[in-house]
Amino acid sequence: MAENYDIAIVGGGPAGLTAAIYAARYKLNTVVITTQRGGMITESFKVGNFPSYDEITGTELMKRMEAHASGLGVKLVDGYVETISKTESGFLVKGPSLDIQSKEVILATGQKKRKLGVEREDELAGKGVSYCAICDAAFFRGEKVAVVGGGDSAVTSALLLSQFADKVYIVYRRDKFFRAEPTWVEQLKKNSKIEPVLNTTISKLVGENALEAIELTNGRTLEVTGLFVEVGEKPNSTLAKESGVALDEHDYIITDDEQRTNVPGLFAAGDVTNNKLKQVVVACAEGAIAATQAYKDISASK
Ligand code: NAP
């Protein structure tokens, strides 16, 4: 027997939780289903541009959003959604341990880390190769590590790693850090433990059972026991696609100004959409818009 809700939100990151906060304040019976509480921003060491906090860790910010949503009566479910199918009264949201009937659905499934695409990357994952500095930095106390990438994720990961490792190389294929926020880049440049290695990238991972070194395309070898891959993200949009939602050429969900997808009653918000700026504040705004439109639609259909 399915549990009934007004709105089912898939994804418990900034977009999903903000949508839930708005929906709950519209007095809609709301459930958030998530595989990662707080979403990928919990893997960010510092957030310095979310209004009202000078600096806050991703984890702390999301704990507060989750507490806010829970305090308003939102039900949070740890679970995985396998299918979303249309029913007469809305949607059936199903997963291995989920059976939910809801009038409307908001997809806020975010993004996942991209792999570097170098040979033996999968084999050495968890044996020196990592995709989450905040999860793994403390394992590299006193060691030498490298970060690859040049965006905010790479720069903030290098800053975090410098608190544990003795030496942090940041390997970036350009000649300067034009992509990352200047505030983080300034901190990077002032940090004596961090050495930028520019105009190159990684050609080979060295090490039998665990990472021992990385070879670069410029011929240099860096002896490191840790490599943190921060080369961007790709959208978690398979569920959307399988639910009939239209995606753009990079697999991001296409939405209109009210965060509607092409499937009536199915909305999308946050990093999984084809918005122009992947930032927490944008994800929150899209979550608010989606919940508001969903509320208007539900009210109009009564
Ligand atoms: P991103 O901005 O897309 O940066 C990805 C980086 O990886 C780029 O520098 C790119 O190089 C490099 N790259 C891509 N493929 C590569 C390859 N095959 N080999 C080597 N390098 C490669 O991704 P992100 O840093 O994860 O940030 C995503 C979004 O989240 C951004 O909006 C960012 O501001 C936000 N964010 C914010 C924070 C924060 O403020 N605390 C933290 C994390 C993320 P090119 O520069 O040459 O393209």
mmCIF file of C-alpha atoms and ligand atoms in Angstrom:
data_model
loop_
_atom_site.group_PDB
_atom_site.id
_atom_site.type_symbol
_atom_site.label_atom_id
_atom_site.label_comp_id
_atom_site.label_asym_id
_atom_site.label_seq_id
_atom_site.Cartn_x
_atom_site.Cartn_y
_atom_site.Cartn_z
ATOM 1 C CA MET A 1 0.000 0.000 0.000
ATOM 2 C CA ALA A 2 1.536 3.268 -1.132
ATOM 3 C CA GLU A 3 2.058 6.156 1.293
ATOM 4 C CA ASN A 4 0.304 9.324 0.113
ATOM 5 C CA TYR A 5 1.908 12.763 -0.148
ATOM 6 C CA ASP A 6 1.173 16.032 -1.921
ATOM 7 C CA ILE A 7 4.781 16.396 -3.049
ATOM 8 C CA ALA A 8 7.601 13.887 -3.316
ATOM 9 C CA ILE A 9 11.034 15.485 -3.663
ATOM 10 C CA VAL A 10 13.829 13.299 -4.953
ATOM 11 C CA GLY A 11 17.165 14.539 -3.585
ATOM 12 C CA GLY A 12 18.103 15.971 -0.196
ATOM 13 C CA GLY A 13 20.586 18.665 -1.201
ATOM 14 C CA PRO A 14 20.046 22.452 -1.177
ATOM 15 C CA ALA A 15 17.421 22.403 -3.970
ATOM 16 C CA GLY A 16 15.444 19.503 -2.501
ATOM 17 C CA LEU A 17 15.489 20.768 1.073
ATOM 18 C CA THR A 18 14.585 24.337 0.126
ATOM 19 C CA ALA A 19 11.719 23.010 -1.990
ATOM 20 C CA ALA A 20 10.637 20.988 1.045
ATOM 21 C CA ILE A 21 10.795 24.027 3.361
ATOM 22 C CA TYR A 22 8.623 26.028 0.972
ATOM 23 C CA ALA A 23 6.210 23.139 0.391
ATOM 24 C CA ALA A 24 5.821 22.545 4.131
ATOM 25 C CA ARG A 25 5.076 26.212 4.703
ATOM 26 C CA TYR A 26 2.407 25.947 1.984
ATOM 27 C CA LYS A 27 0.991 23.187 4.212
ATOM 28 C CA LEU A 28 1.652 20.473 1.657
ATOM 29 C CA ASN A 29 2.313 16.979 2.939
ATOM 30 C CA THR A 30 5.919 16.586 1.812
ATOM 31 C CA VAL A 31 8.465 13.786 1.619
ATOM 32 C CA VAL A 32 12.139 14.060 0.643
ATOM 33 C CA ILE A 33 13.824 10.878 -0.547
ATOM 34 C CA THR A 34 17.596 10.962 -0.703
ATOM 35 C CA THR A 35 20.637 8.745 -1.098
ATOM 36 C CA GLN A 36 22.962 11.422 0.331
ATOM 37 C CA ARG A 37 21.708 13.629 3.116
ATOM 38 C CA GLY A 38 22.654 17.208 2.317
ATOM 39 C CA GLY A 39 23.799 16.307 -1.202
ATOM 40 C CA MET A 40 27.185 16.869 -2.744
ATOM 41 C CA ILE A 41 27.795 20.225 -1.059
ATOM 42 C CA THR A 42 28.486 18.236 2.128
ATOM 43 C CA GLU A 43 31.727 17.272 0.358
ATOM 44 C CA SER A 44 32.737 20.953 0.184
ATOM 45 C CA PHE A 45 35.198 22.073 2.810
ATOM 46 C CA LYS A 46 34.094 25.687 2.926
ATOM 47 C CA VAL A 47 31.227 27.660 1.497
ATOM 48 C CA GLY A 48 31.923 31.381 1.590
ATOM 49 C CA ASN A 49 29.203 32.825 -0.591
ATOM 50 C CA PHE A 50 25.952 31.602 0.908
ATOM 51 C CA PRO A 51 24.272 34.769 2.248
ATOM 52 C CA SER A 52 24.301 35.152 6.037
ATOM 53 C CA TYR A 53 27.379 32.980 6.630
ATOM 54 C CA ASP A 54 30.865 34.464 6.186
ATOM 55 C CA GLU A 55 32.123 30.901 5.982
ATOM 56 C CA ILE A 56 30.481 27.614 6.797
ATOM 57 C CA THR A 57 31.299 23.999 6.018
ATOM 58 C CA GLY A 58 29.016 22.271 3.516
ATOM 59 C CA THR A 59 28.080 19.727 6.171
ATOM 60 C CA GLU A 60 27.057 22.331 8.737
ATOM 61 C CA LEU A 61 25.047 24.335 6.210
ATOM 62 C CA MET A 62 23.127 21.251 5.175
ATOM 63 C CA LYS A 63 22.545 20.072 8.744
ATOM 64 C CA ARG A 64 20.833 23.399 9.339
ATOM 65 C CA MET A 65 18.710 23.128 6.181
ATOM 66 C CA GLU A 66 17.713 19.590 7.100
ATOM 67 C CA ALA A 67 16.787 20.619 10.652
ATOM 68 C CA HIS A 68 14.733 23.493 9.225
ATOM 69 C CA ALA A 69 12.816 21.142 6.915
ATOM 70 C CA SER A 70 12.331 18.490 9.619
ATOM 71 C CA GLY A 71 11.131 21.153 12.069
ATOM 72 C CA LEU A 72 8.371 22.028 9.607
ATOM 73 C CA GLY A 73 7.185 18.412 9.500
ATOM 74 C CA VAL A 74 8.859 17.279 6.269
ATOM 75 C CA LYS A 75 9.430 13.541 6.175
ATOM 76 C CA LEU A 76 13.026 12.623 5.253
ATOM 77 C CA VAL A 77 13.555 9.158 3.861
ATOM 78 C CA ASP A 78 16.960 7.611 3.144
ATOM 79 C CA GLY A 79 16.320 5.649 0.015
ATOM 80 C CA TYR A 80 16.798 5.193 -3.674
ATOM 81 C CA VAL A 81 14.122 5.934 -6.258
ATOM 82 C CA GLU A 82 14.094 3.450 -9.131
ATOM 83 C CA THR A 83 11.008 4.517 -11.050
ATOM 84 C CA ILE A 84 8.548 7.375 -11.272
ATOM 85 C CA SER A 85 5.385 6.508 -13.154
ATOM 86 C CA LYS A 86 2.300 8.500 -13.956
ATOM 87 C CA THR A 87 -0.958 7.522 -12.224
ATOM 88 C CA GLU A 88 -4.451 8.976 -12.430
ATOM 89 C CA SER A 89 -3.893 11.169 -9.380
ATOM 90 C CA GLY A 90 -0.212 12.004 -9.870
ATOM 91 C CA PHE A 91 2.858 9.810 -9.644
ATOM 92 C CA LEU A 92 3.947 6.532 -8.152
ATOM 93 C CA VAL A 93 7.500 6.839 -6.793
ATOM 94 C CA LYS A 94 9.044 3.432 -6.259
ATOM 95 C CA GLY A 95 12.329 2.081 -4.964
ATOM 96 C CA PRO A 96 13.618 -1.072 -3.259
ATOM 97 C CA SER A 97 12.027 0.045 0.017
ATOM 98 C CA LEU A 98 9.755 2.811 -1.244
ATOM 99 C CA ASP A 99 6.181 2.966 -2.395
ATOM 100 C CA ILE A 100 4.957 6.548 -2.518
ATOM 101 C CA GLN A 101 1.995 8.124 -4.244
ATOM 102 C CA SER A 102 2.256 11.884 -4.724
ATOM 103 C CA LYS A 103 0.388 14.569 -6.590
ATOM 104 C CA GLU A 104 3.542 16.236 -7.883
ATOM 105 C CA VAL A 105 7.254 15.381 -7.953
ATOM 106 C CA ILE A 106 10.329 17.601 -7.793
ATOM 107 C CA LEU A 107 13.559 16.112 -9.100
ATOM 108 C CA ALA A 108 16.525 17.589 -7.252
ATOM 109 C CA THR A 109 18.997 14.805 -7.912
ATOM 110 C CA GLY A 110 22.063 17.007 -8.371
ATOM 111 C CA GLN A 111 25.344 15.934 -9.896
ATOM 112 C CA LYS A 112 28.111 13.425 -9.334
ATOM 113 C CA LYS A 113 31.881 13.751 -9.651
ATOM 114 C CA ARG A 114 33.446 13.153 -13.040
ATOM 115 C CA LYS A 115 36.309 10.732 -13.357
ATOM 116 C CA LEU A 116 39.642 11.811 -14.748
ATOM 117 C CA GLY A 117 39.671 9.052 -17.338
ATOM 118 C CA VAL A 118 43.235 7.875 -16.803
ATOM 119 C CA GLU A 119 44.201 4.199 -16.893
ATOM 120 C CA ARG A 120 43.926 2.265 -13.583
ATOM 121 C CA GLU A 121 41.829 5.033 -11.998
ATOM 122 C CA ASP A 122 39.086 2.593 -10.916
ATOM 123 C CA GLU A 123 41.589 0.014 -9.666
ATOM 124 C CA LEU A 124 43.327 2.604 -7.440
ATOM 125 C CA ALA A 125 40.136 4.277 -6.222
ATOM 126 C CA GLY A 126 40.161 3.928 -2.435
ATOM 127 C CA LYS A 127 43.854 3.027 -2.632
ATOM 128 C CA GLY A 128 45.095 6.572 -2.959
ATOM 129 C CA VAL A 129 42.715 7.903 -5.593
ATOM 130 C CA SER A 130 39.838 9.828 -4.010
ATOM 131 C CA TYR A 131 36.917 11.963 -5.160
ATOM 132 C CA CYS A 132 36.166 13.514 -1.760
ATOM 133 C CA ALA A 133 38.783 15.504 0.126
ATOM 134 C CA ILE A 134 36.465 16.171 3.034
ATOM 135 C CA CYS A 135 35.928 12.401 3.461
ATOM 136 C CA ASP A 136 39.533 11.302 3.047
ATOM 137 C CA ALA A 137 41.900 14.205 3.831
ATOM 138 C CA ALA A 138 42.653 13.002 7.362
ATOM 139 C CA PHE A 139 44.040 9.683 6.014
ATOM 140 C CA PHE A 140 46.910 11.625 4.418
ATOM 141 C CA ARG A 141 48.354 13.264 7.530
ATOM 142 C CA GLY A 142 52.080 13.915 7.002
ATOM 143 C CA GLU A 143 52.021 12.624 3.405
ATOM 144 C CA LYS A 144 52.385 14.145 -0.050
ATOM 145 C CA VAL A 145 49.225 14.412 -2.150
ATOM 146 C CA ALA A 146 48.013 15.944 -5.394
ATOM 147 C CA VAL A 147 44.744 17.468 -6.534
ATOM 148 C CA VAL A 148 43.841 17.582 -10.216
ATOM 149 C CA GLY A 149 41.537 20.300 -11.548
ATOM 150 C CA GLY A 150 41.259 24.068 -11.451
ATOM 151 C CA GLY A 151 37.731 24.939 -10.304
ATOM 152 C CA ASP A 152 36.429 25.766 -6.820
ATOM 153 C CA SER A 153 36.302 22.079 -5.885
ATOM 154 C CA ALA A 154 40.003 21.583 -6.691
ATOM 155 C CA VAL A 155 41.154 24.757 -4.952
ATOM 156 C CA THR A 156 39.084 24.277 -1.786
ATOM 157 C CA SER A 157 40.123 20.612 -1.630
ATOM 158 C CA ALA A 158 43.803 21.652 -1.835
ATOM 159 C CA LEU A 159 43.233 24.142 1.003
ATOM 160 C CA LEU A 160 41.644 21.461 3.162
ATOM 161 C CA LEU A 161 44.337 18.893 2.359
ATOM 162 C CA SER A 162 47.062 21.360 3.387
ATOM 163 C CA GLN A 163 45.745 21.051 6.957
ATOM 164 C CA PHE A 164 46.744 17.371 6.993
ATOM 165 C CA ALA A 165 49.311 16.578 4.302
ATOM 166 C CA ASP A 166 52.885 17.869 4.345
ATOM 167 C CA LYS A 167 52.771 18.816 0.695
ATOM 168 C CA VAL A 168 49.888 19.405 -1.739
ATOM 169 C CA TYR A 169 50.414 19.709 -5.483
ATOM 170 C CA ILE A 170 47.548 21.152 -7.490
ATOM 171 C CA VAL A 171 47.842 19.967 -11.066
ATOM 172 C CA TYR A 172 45.967 22.194 -13.498
ATOM 173 C CA ARG A 173 46.019 22.139 -17.288
ATOM 174 C CA ARG A 174 45.858 25.931 -17.712
ATOM 175 C CA ASP A 175 48.443 28.622 -16.970
ATOM 176 C CA LYS A 176 46.398 30.320 -14.257
ATOM 177 C CA PHE A 177 43.390 29.671 -12.012
ATOM 178 C CA PHE A 178 40.812 31.707 -13.936
ATOM 179 C CA ARG A 179 37.854 29.497 -13.056
ATOM 180 C CA ALA A 180 37.972 29.332 -9.257
ATOM 181 C CA GLU A 181 36.787 32.130 -6.981
ATOM 182 C CA PRO A 182 39.606 34.706 -6.552
ATOM 183 C CA THR A 183 39.199 34.580 -2.740
ATOM 184 C CA TRP A 184 40.111 30.867 -2.723
ATOM 185 C CA VAL A 185 42.922 31.379 -5.252
ATOM 186 C CA GLU A 186 44.474 34.083 -3.028
ATOM 187 C CA GLN A 187 44.414 31.678 -0.078
ATOM 188 C CA LEU A 188 45.975 28.995 -2.265
ATOM 189 C CA LYS A 189 48.837 31.269 -3.330
ATOM 190 C CA LYS A 190 49.591 32.278 0.266
ATOM 191 C CA ASN A 191 49.729 28.670 1.449
ATOM 192 C CA SER A 192 53.347 27.463 1.636
ATOM 193 C CA LYS A 193 52.368 23.782 1.619
ATOM 194 C CA ILE A 194 50.591 24.054 -1.739
ATOM 195 C CA GLU A 195 52.510 23.992 -5.025
ATOM 196 C CA PRO A 196 50.578 24.727 -8.218
ATOM 197 C CA VAL A 197 51.801 22.617 -11.137
ATOM 198 C CA LEU A 198 50.380 24.346 -14.201
ATOM 199 C CA ASN A 199 50.034 23.706 -17.938
ATOM 200 C CA THR A 200 49.973 19.952 -17.487
ATOM 201 C CA THR A 201 47.812 17.042 -16.489
ATOM 202 C CA ILE A 202 48.124 13.439 -15.402
ATOM 203 C CA SER A 203 49.202 10.794 -17.885
ATOM 204 C CA LYS A 204 49.793 7.790 -15.630
ATOM 205 C CA LEU A 205 49.086 6.499 -12.141
ATOM 206 C CA VAL A 206 52.004 4.559 -10.626
ATOM 207 C CA GLY A 207 51.815 1.967 -7.832
ATOM 208 C CA GLU A 208 51.215 -1.752 -7.527
ATOM 209 C CA ASN A 209 48.625 -2.081 -4.741
ATOM 210 C CA ALA A 210 48.294 1.580 -3.816
ATOM 211 C CA LEU A 211 49.157 4.902 -5.409
ATOM 212 C CA GLU A 212 52.853 5.780 -5.166
ATOM 213 C CA ALA A 213 53.307 8.468 -7.812
ATOM 214 C CA ILE A 214 51.682 10.273 -10.721
ATOM 215 C CA GLU A 215 53.321 10.955 -14.055
ATOM 216 C CA LEU A 216 52.475 14.219 -15.779
ATOM 217 C CA THR A 217 52.208 15.038 -19.473
ATOM 218 C CA ASN A 218 55.089 17.527 -19.047
ATOM 219 C CA GLY A 219 57.434 14.636 -18.146
ATOM 220 C CA ARG A 220 57.527 15.345 -14.408
ATOM 221 C CA THR A 221 56.787 12.622 -11.824
ATOM 222 C CA LEU A 222 55.245 13.571 -8.475
ATOM 223 C CA GLU A 223 55.683 11.084 -5.647
ATOM 224 C CA VAL A 224 52.302 11.195 -3.933
ATOM 225 C CA THR A 225 50.260 8.677 -1.985
ATOM 226 C CA GLY A 226 46.996 10.515 -2.583
ATOM 227 C CA LEU A 227 45.338 11.921 -5.697
ATOM 228 C CA PHE A 228 42.145 13.918 -5.351
ATOM 229 C CA VAL A 229 40.224 14.111 -8.604
ATOM 230 C CA GLU A 230 38.231 17.356 -8.930
ATOM 231 C CA VAL A 231 37.578 17.661 -12.646
ATOM 232 C CA GLY A 232 33.942 18.678 -12.540
ATOM 233 C CA GLU A 233 30.589 16.975 -12.396
ATOM 234 C CA LYS A 234 27.926 15.305 -14.496
ATOM 235 C CA PRO A 235 24.184 15.310 -13.786
ATOM 236 C CA ASN A 236 22.293 12.517 -12.012
ATOM 237 C CA SER A 237 19.589 12.524 -14.657
ATOM 238 C CA THR A 238 19.045 8.845 -15.524
ATOM 239 C CA LEU A 239 15.872 8.659 -13.426
ATOM 240 C CA ALA A 240 14.594 11.817 -15.138
ATOM 241 C CA LYS A 241 15.333 10.400 -18.583
ATOM 242 C CA GLU A 242 13.640 7.097 -17.759
ATOM 243 C CA SER A 243 10.616 9.072 -16.518
ATOM 244 C CA GLY A 244 10.247 10.753 -19.899
ATOM 245 C CA VAL A 245 11.878 14.059 -18.950
ATOM 246 C CA ALA A 246 13.652 15.949 -21.737
ATOM 247 C CA LEU A 247 17.382 16.566 -21.254
ATOM 248 C CA ASP A 248 19.771 18.929 -23.026
ATOM 249 C CA GLU A 249 22.810 17.793 -25.023
ATOM 250 C CA HIS A 250 24.852 17.441 -21.802
ATOM 251 C CA ASP A 251 22.113 15.420 -20.039
ATOM 252 C CA TYR A 252 20.907 18.276 -17.809
ATOM 253 C CA ILE A 253 17.128 18.581 -17.322
ATOM 254 C CA ILE A 254 15.465 21.272 -19.395
ATOM 255 C CA THR A 255 13.067 23.393 -17.329
ATOM 256 C CA ASP A 256 10.958 26.455 -17.926
ATOM 257 C CA ASP A 257 10.968 29.565 -15.708
ATOM 258 C CA GLU A 258 8.710 27.822 -13.160
ATOM 259 C CA GLN A 259 11.042 24.797 -13.017
ATOM 260 C CA ARG A 260 8.566 22.611 -14.904
ATOM 261 C CA THR A 261 9.913 19.828 -17.058
ATOM 262 C CA ASN A 262 8.134 18.639 -20.208
ATOM 263 C CA VAL A 263 6.229 16.081 -18.069
ATOM 264 C CA PRO A 264 3.196 17.784 -16.443
ATOM 265 C CA GLY A 265 3.461 17.653 -12.636
ATOM 266 C CA LEU A 266 7.162 16.829 -12.703
ATOM 267 C CA PHE A 267 9.482 19.676 -11.728
ATOM 268 C CA ALA A 268 13.265 19.871 -11.492
ATOM 269 C CA ALA A 269 15.551 22.102 -9.426
ATOM 270 C CA GLY A 270 19.221 22.575 -8.617
ATOM 271 C CA ASP A 271 22.388 21.237 -10.197
ATOM 272 C CA VAL A 272 20.560 18.593 -12.254
ATOM 273 C CA THR A 273 18.907 21.314 -14.359
ATOM 274 C CA ASN A 274 20.476 23.164 -17.252
ATOM 275 C CA ASN A 275 20.854 26.372 -15.230
ATOM 276 C CA LYS A 276 23.857 28.593 -15.828
ATOM 277 C CA LEU A 277 25.369 28.655 -12.338
ATOM 278 C CA LYS A 278 25.955 25.586 -10.196
ATOM 279 C CA GLN A 279 25.831 27.220 -6.787
ATOM 280 C CA VAL A 280 23.942 26.497 -3.564
ATOM 281 C CA VAL A 281 22.073 29.787 -3.683
ATOM 282 C CA VAL A 282 20.814 29.055 -7.210
ATOM 283 C CA ALA A 283 19.775 25.517 -6.270
ATOM 284 C CA CYS A 284 17.846 26.915 -3.287
ATOM 285 C CA ALA A 285 16.140 29.513 -5.473
ATOM 286 C CA GLU A 286 15.095 26.884 -8.007
ATOM 287 C CA GLY A 287 13.783 24.651 -5.220
ATOM 288 C CA ALA A 288 11.675 27.547 -3.922
ATOM 289 C CA ILE A 289 10.278 28.291 -7.392
ATOM 290 C CA ALA A 290 9.471 24.622 -8.083
ATOM 291 C CA ALA A 291 7.657 24.175 -4.763
ATOM 292 C CA THR A 292 5.713 27.400 -5.253
ATOM 293 C CA GLN A 293 4.539 26.409 -8.727
ATOM 294 C CA ALA A 294 3.690 22.888 -7.557
ATOM 295 C CA TYR A 295 1.621 24.426 -4.744
ATOM 296 C CA LYS A 296 -0.211 26.704 -7.209
ATOM 297 C CA ASP A 297 -0.957 23.733 -9.476
ATOM 298 C CA ILE A 298 -2.261 21.614 -6.594
ATOM 299 C CA SER A 299 -4.408 24.514 -5.301
ATOM 300 C CA ALA A 300 -5.815 25.150 -8.783
ATOM 301 C CA SER A 301 -6.784 21.499 -9.247
ATOM 302 C CA LYS A 302 -8.839 21.333 -6.026
HETATM 303 P P1 NAP B 1 34.331 22.997 -12.553
HETATM 304 O O1 NAP B 1 34.181 24.415 -12.152
HETATM 305 O O2 NAP B 1 33.615 22.485 -13.754
HETATM 306 O O3 NAP B 1 35.898 22.732 -12.731
HETATM 307 C C1 NAP B 1 36.395 21.525 -13.206
HETATM 308 C C2 NAP B 1 37.894 21.678 -13.415
HETATM 309 O O4 NAP B 1 38.428 20.440 -13.872
HETATM 310 C C3 NAP B 1 38.248 22.734 -14.457
HETATM 311 O O5 NAP B 1 39.303 23.507 -13.976
HETATM 312 C C4 NAP B 1 38.662 21.895 -15.663
HETATM 313 O O6 NAP B 1 39.669 22.517 -16.416
HETATM 314 C C5 NAP B 1 39.236 20.668 -15.011
HETATM 315 N N1 NAP B 1 39.143 19.471 -15.855
HETATM 316 C C6 NAP B 1 38.035 18.974 -16.467
HETATM 317 N N2 NAP B 1 38.334 17.838 -17.125
HETATM 318 C C7 NAP B 1 39.657 17.624 -16.937
HETATM 319 C C8 NAP B 1 40.547 16.615 -17.348
HETATM 320 N N3 NAP B 1 40.143 15.591 -18.096
HETATM 321 N N4 NAP B 1 41.842 16.702 -16.957
HETATM 322 C C9 NAP B 1 42.246 17.732 -16.173
HETATM 323 N N5 NAP B 1 41.462 18.702 -15.740
HETATM 324 C C10 NAP B 1 40.174 18.662 -16.123
HETATM 325 O O7 NAP B 1 33.906 21.986 -11.367
HETATM 326 P P2 NAP B 1 33.951 22.191 -9.773
HETATM 327 O O8 NAP B 1 35.237 22.792 -9.350
HETATM 328 O O9 NAP B 1 33.582 20.889 -9.211
HETATM 329 O O10 NAP B 1 32.806 23.251 -9.499
HETATM 330 C C11 NAP B 1 31.465 23.002 -9.951
HETATM 331 C C12 NAP B 1 30.538 24.099 -9.415
HETATM 332 O O11 NAP B 1 30.440 23.984 -8.000
HETATM 333 C C13 NAP B 1 31.033 25.521 -9.685
HETATM 334 O O12 NAP B 1 29.915 26.341 -9.879
HETATM 335 C C14 NAP B 1 31.720 25.896 -8.414
HETATM 336 O O13 NAP B 1 31.757 27.290 -8.194
HETATM 337 C C15 NAP B 1 30.875 25.181 -7.370
HETATM 338 N N6 NAP B 1 31.671 24.858 -6.164
HETATM 339 C C16 NAP B 1 31.829 25.813 -5.209
HETATM 340 C C17 NAP B 1 32.575 25.524 -4.076
HETATM 341 C C18 NAP B 1 32.754 26.549 -2.999
HETATM 342 O O14 NAP B 1 32.644 27.731 -3.245
HETATM 343 N N7 NAP B 1 33.041 26.147 -1.807
HETATM 344 C C19 NAP B 1 33.173 24.290 -3.917
HETATM 345 C C20 NAP B 1 33.011 23.348 -4.922
HETATM 346 C C21 NAP B 1 32.264 23.652 -6.061
HETATM 347 P P3 NAP B 1 39.406 23.861 -17.273
HETATM 348 O O15 NAP B 1 39.395 24.967 -16.281
HETATM 349 O O16 NAP B 1 40.561 23.886 -18.208
HETATM 350 O O17 NAP B 1 38.089 23.654 -17.957
#
